[in-house]
Amino acid sequence: MALIYLLLFASPQLLLYLYLRERLPLSALRWLNRVFILFNIPWGIVAVRMITGSLWGISRVPYIAPFIAWQLLGWIFCALVAL
């Protein structure tokens, strides 16, 4: 079950990165890589908690909400770029 959530939440960033990698010129790839890594470091922490099973405790819910909201914004941004 954790793998399904991980794929669901990680796919917007990955799709957006692959799309922009094809569209942007070669000089912008270094900038794109830095931005991608910077914005996905916090999500890496959540992914580790999700795989180990320590994510869904009652005390962790307030800390998870911003990351889920971030993912929803990622899906919306990905949809806007696709349009």
PDB file of C-alpha atoms in Angstrom:
ATOM      1  CA  MET A   1       0.000   0.000   0.000  1.00  0.00           C
ATOM      2  CA  ALA A   2       2.837   2.401   0.801  1.00  0.00           C
ATOM      3  CA  LEU A   3       4.303   1.894  -2.659  1.00  0.00           C
ATOM      4  CA  ILE A   4       1.029   2.971  -4.269  1.00  0.00           C
ATOM      5  CA  TYR A   5       0.991   6.190  -2.241  1.00  0.00           C
ATOM      6  CA  LEU A   6       4.646   6.807  -3.015  1.00  0.00           C
ATOM      7  CA  LEU A   7       4.050   6.460  -6.756  1.00  0.00           C
ATOM      8  CA  LEU A   8       0.917   8.596  -6.587  1.00  0.00           C
ATOM      9  CA  PHE A   9       2.668  11.417  -4.762  1.00  0.00           C
ATOM     10  CA  ALA A  10       5.988  11.255  -6.643  1.00  0.00           C
ATOM     11  CA  SER A  11       4.598  11.117 -10.155  1.00  0.00           C
ATOM     12  CA  PRO A  12       3.713  14.836 -10.604  1.00  0.00           C
ATOM     13  CA  GLN A  13       7.281  15.954  -9.972  1.00  0.00           C
ATOM     14  CA  LEU A  14       8.736  13.230 -12.140  1.00  0.00           C
ATOM     15  CA  LEU A  15       6.377  13.902 -15.047  1.00  0.00           C
ATOM     16  CA  LEU A  16       6.951  17.641 -14.829  1.00  0.00           C
ATOM     17  CA  TYR A  17      10.730  17.169 -14.686  1.00  0.00           C
ATOM     18  CA  LEU A  18      10.748  14.886 -17.728  1.00  0.00           C
ATOM     19  CA  TYR A  19       8.480  17.256 -19.659  1.00  0.00           C
ATOM     20  CA  LEU A  20      10.590  20.320 -18.891  1.00  0.00           C
ATOM     21  CA  ARG A  21      13.832  18.439 -19.596  1.00  0.00           C
ATOM     22  CA  GLU A  22      12.643  17.866 -23.152  1.00  0.00           C
ATOM     23  CA  ARG A  23      11.336  21.418 -23.656  1.00  0.00           C
ATOM     24  CA  LEU A  24      14.029  23.574 -22.058  1.00  0.00           C
ATOM     25  CA  PRO A  25      17.360  24.360 -23.739  1.00  0.00           C
ATOM     26  CA  LEU A  26      20.518  22.602 -22.585  1.00  0.00           C
ATOM     27  CA  SER A  27      21.717  25.660 -20.671  1.00  0.00           C
ATOM     28  CA  ALA A  28      18.679  25.470 -18.372  1.00  0.00           C
ATOM     29  CA  LEU A  29      19.150  21.816 -17.395  1.00  0.00           C
ATOM     30  CA  ARG A  30      21.534  22.623 -14.534  1.00  0.00           C
ATOM     31  CA  TRP A  31      18.996  25.073 -13.115  1.00  0.00           C
ATOM     32  CA  LEU A  32      16.192  22.538 -13.566  1.00  0.00           C
ATOM     33  CA  ASN A  33      18.165  19.843 -11.727  1.00  0.00           C
ATOM     34  CA  ARG A  34      18.876  22.141  -8.787  1.00  0.00           C
ATOM     35  CA  VAL A  35      15.264  23.240  -8.459  1.00  0.00           C
ATOM     36  CA  PHE A  36      14.024  19.664  -8.744  1.00  0.00           C
ATOM     37  CA  ILE A  37      16.393  18.441  -6.011  1.00  0.00           C
ATOM     38  CA  LEU A  38      15.662  21.399  -3.737  1.00  0.00           C
ATOM     39  CA  PHE A  39      11.907  20.971  -3.851  1.00  0.00           C
ATOM     40  CA  ASN A  40      12.005  17.184  -3.470  1.00  0.00           C
ATOM     41  CA  ILE A  41      14.303  16.931  -0.426  1.00  0.00           C
ATOM     42  CA  PRO A  42      11.381  17.335   2.036  1.00  0.00           C
ATOM     43  CA  TRP A  43       9.393  14.778   0.094  1.00  0.00           C
ATOM     44  CA  GLY A  44      12.261  12.299   0.488  1.00  0.00           C
ATOM     45  CA  ILE A  45      11.783  12.455   4.259  1.00  0.00           C
ATOM     46  CA  VAL A  46       8.091  11.687   3.853  1.00  0.00           C
ATOM     47  CA  ALA A  47       8.882   8.827   1.458  1.00  0.00           C
ATOM     48  CA  VAL A  48      11.171   7.198   4.027  1.00  0.00           C
ATOM     49  CA  ARG A  49       8.470   7.486   6.687  1.00  0.00           C
ATOM     50  CA  MET A  50       5.899   6.122   4.275  1.00  0.00           C
ATOM     51  CA  ILE A  51       7.954   3.049   3.406  1.00  0.00           C
ATOM     52  CA  THR A  52       8.906   2.329   7.031  1.00  0.00           C
ATOM     53  CA  GLY A  53       5.306   2.710   8.193  1.00  0.00           C
ATOM     54  CA  SER A  54       5.881   5.511  10.707  1.00  0.00           C
ATOM     55  CA  LEU A  55       3.949   8.024   8.624  1.00  0.00           C
ATOM     56  CA  TRP A  56       0.365   7.267   9.550  1.00  0.00           C
ATOM     57  CA  GLY A  57       0.499   7.742  13.324  1.00  0.00           C
ATOM     58  CA  ILE A  58      -1.952  10.191  14.882  1.00  0.00           C
ATOM     59  CA  SER A  59       0.847  12.474  16.045  1.00  0.00           C
ATOM     60  CA  ARG A  60       2.308  12.766  12.520  1.00  0.00           C
ATOM     61  CA  VAL A  61      -0.864  13.960  10.758  1.00  0.00           C
ATOM     62  CA  PRO A  62      -0.182  17.715  11.204  1.00  0.00           C
ATOM     63  CA  TYR A  63       3.302  17.252   9.728  1.00  0.00           C
ATOM     64  CA  ILE A  64       2.042  15.318   6.700  1.00  0.00           C
ATOM     65  CA  ALA A  65      -0.701  17.746   5.648  1.00  0.00           C
ATOM     66  CA  PRO A  66       1.654  20.348   4.077  1.00  0.00           C
ATOM     67  CA  PHE A  67       3.334  17.672   1.968  1.00  0.00           C
ATOM     68  CA  ILE A  68       0.006  16.336   0.709  1.00  0.00           C
ATOM     69  CA  ALA A  69      -1.092  19.892  -0.102  1.00  0.00           C
ATOM     70  CA  TRP A  70       2.232  20.380  -1.915  1.00  0.00           C
ATOM     71  CA  GLN A  71       1.500  17.285  -3.995  1.00  0.00           C
ATOM     72  CA  LEU A  72      -1.961  18.529  -4.914  1.00  0.00           C
ATOM     73  CA  LEU A  73      -0.421  21.803  -6.047  1.00  0.00           C
ATOM     74  CA  GLY A  74       2.093  19.769  -8.044  1.00  0.00           C
ATOM     75  CA  TRP A  75      -0.704  17.958  -9.858  1.00  0.00           C
ATOM     76  CA  ILE A  76      -2.453  21.265 -10.607  1.00  0.00           C
ATOM     77  CA  PHE A  77       0.768  22.849 -11.879  1.00  0.00           C
ATOM     78  CA  CYS A  78       1.487  19.783 -14.010  1.00  0.00           C
ATOM     79  CA  ALA A  79      -1.983  20.053 -15.521  1.00  0.00           C
ATOM     80  CA  LEU A  80      -1.486  23.760 -16.256  1.00  0.00           C
ATOM     81  CA  VAL A  81       1.856  23.101 -17.945  1.00  0.00           C
ATOM     82  CA  ALA A  82       0.278  20.340 -20.024  1.00  0.00           C
ATOM     83  CA  LEU A  83      -2.393  22.737 -21.276  1.00  0.00           C
TER      84      LEU A  83
END
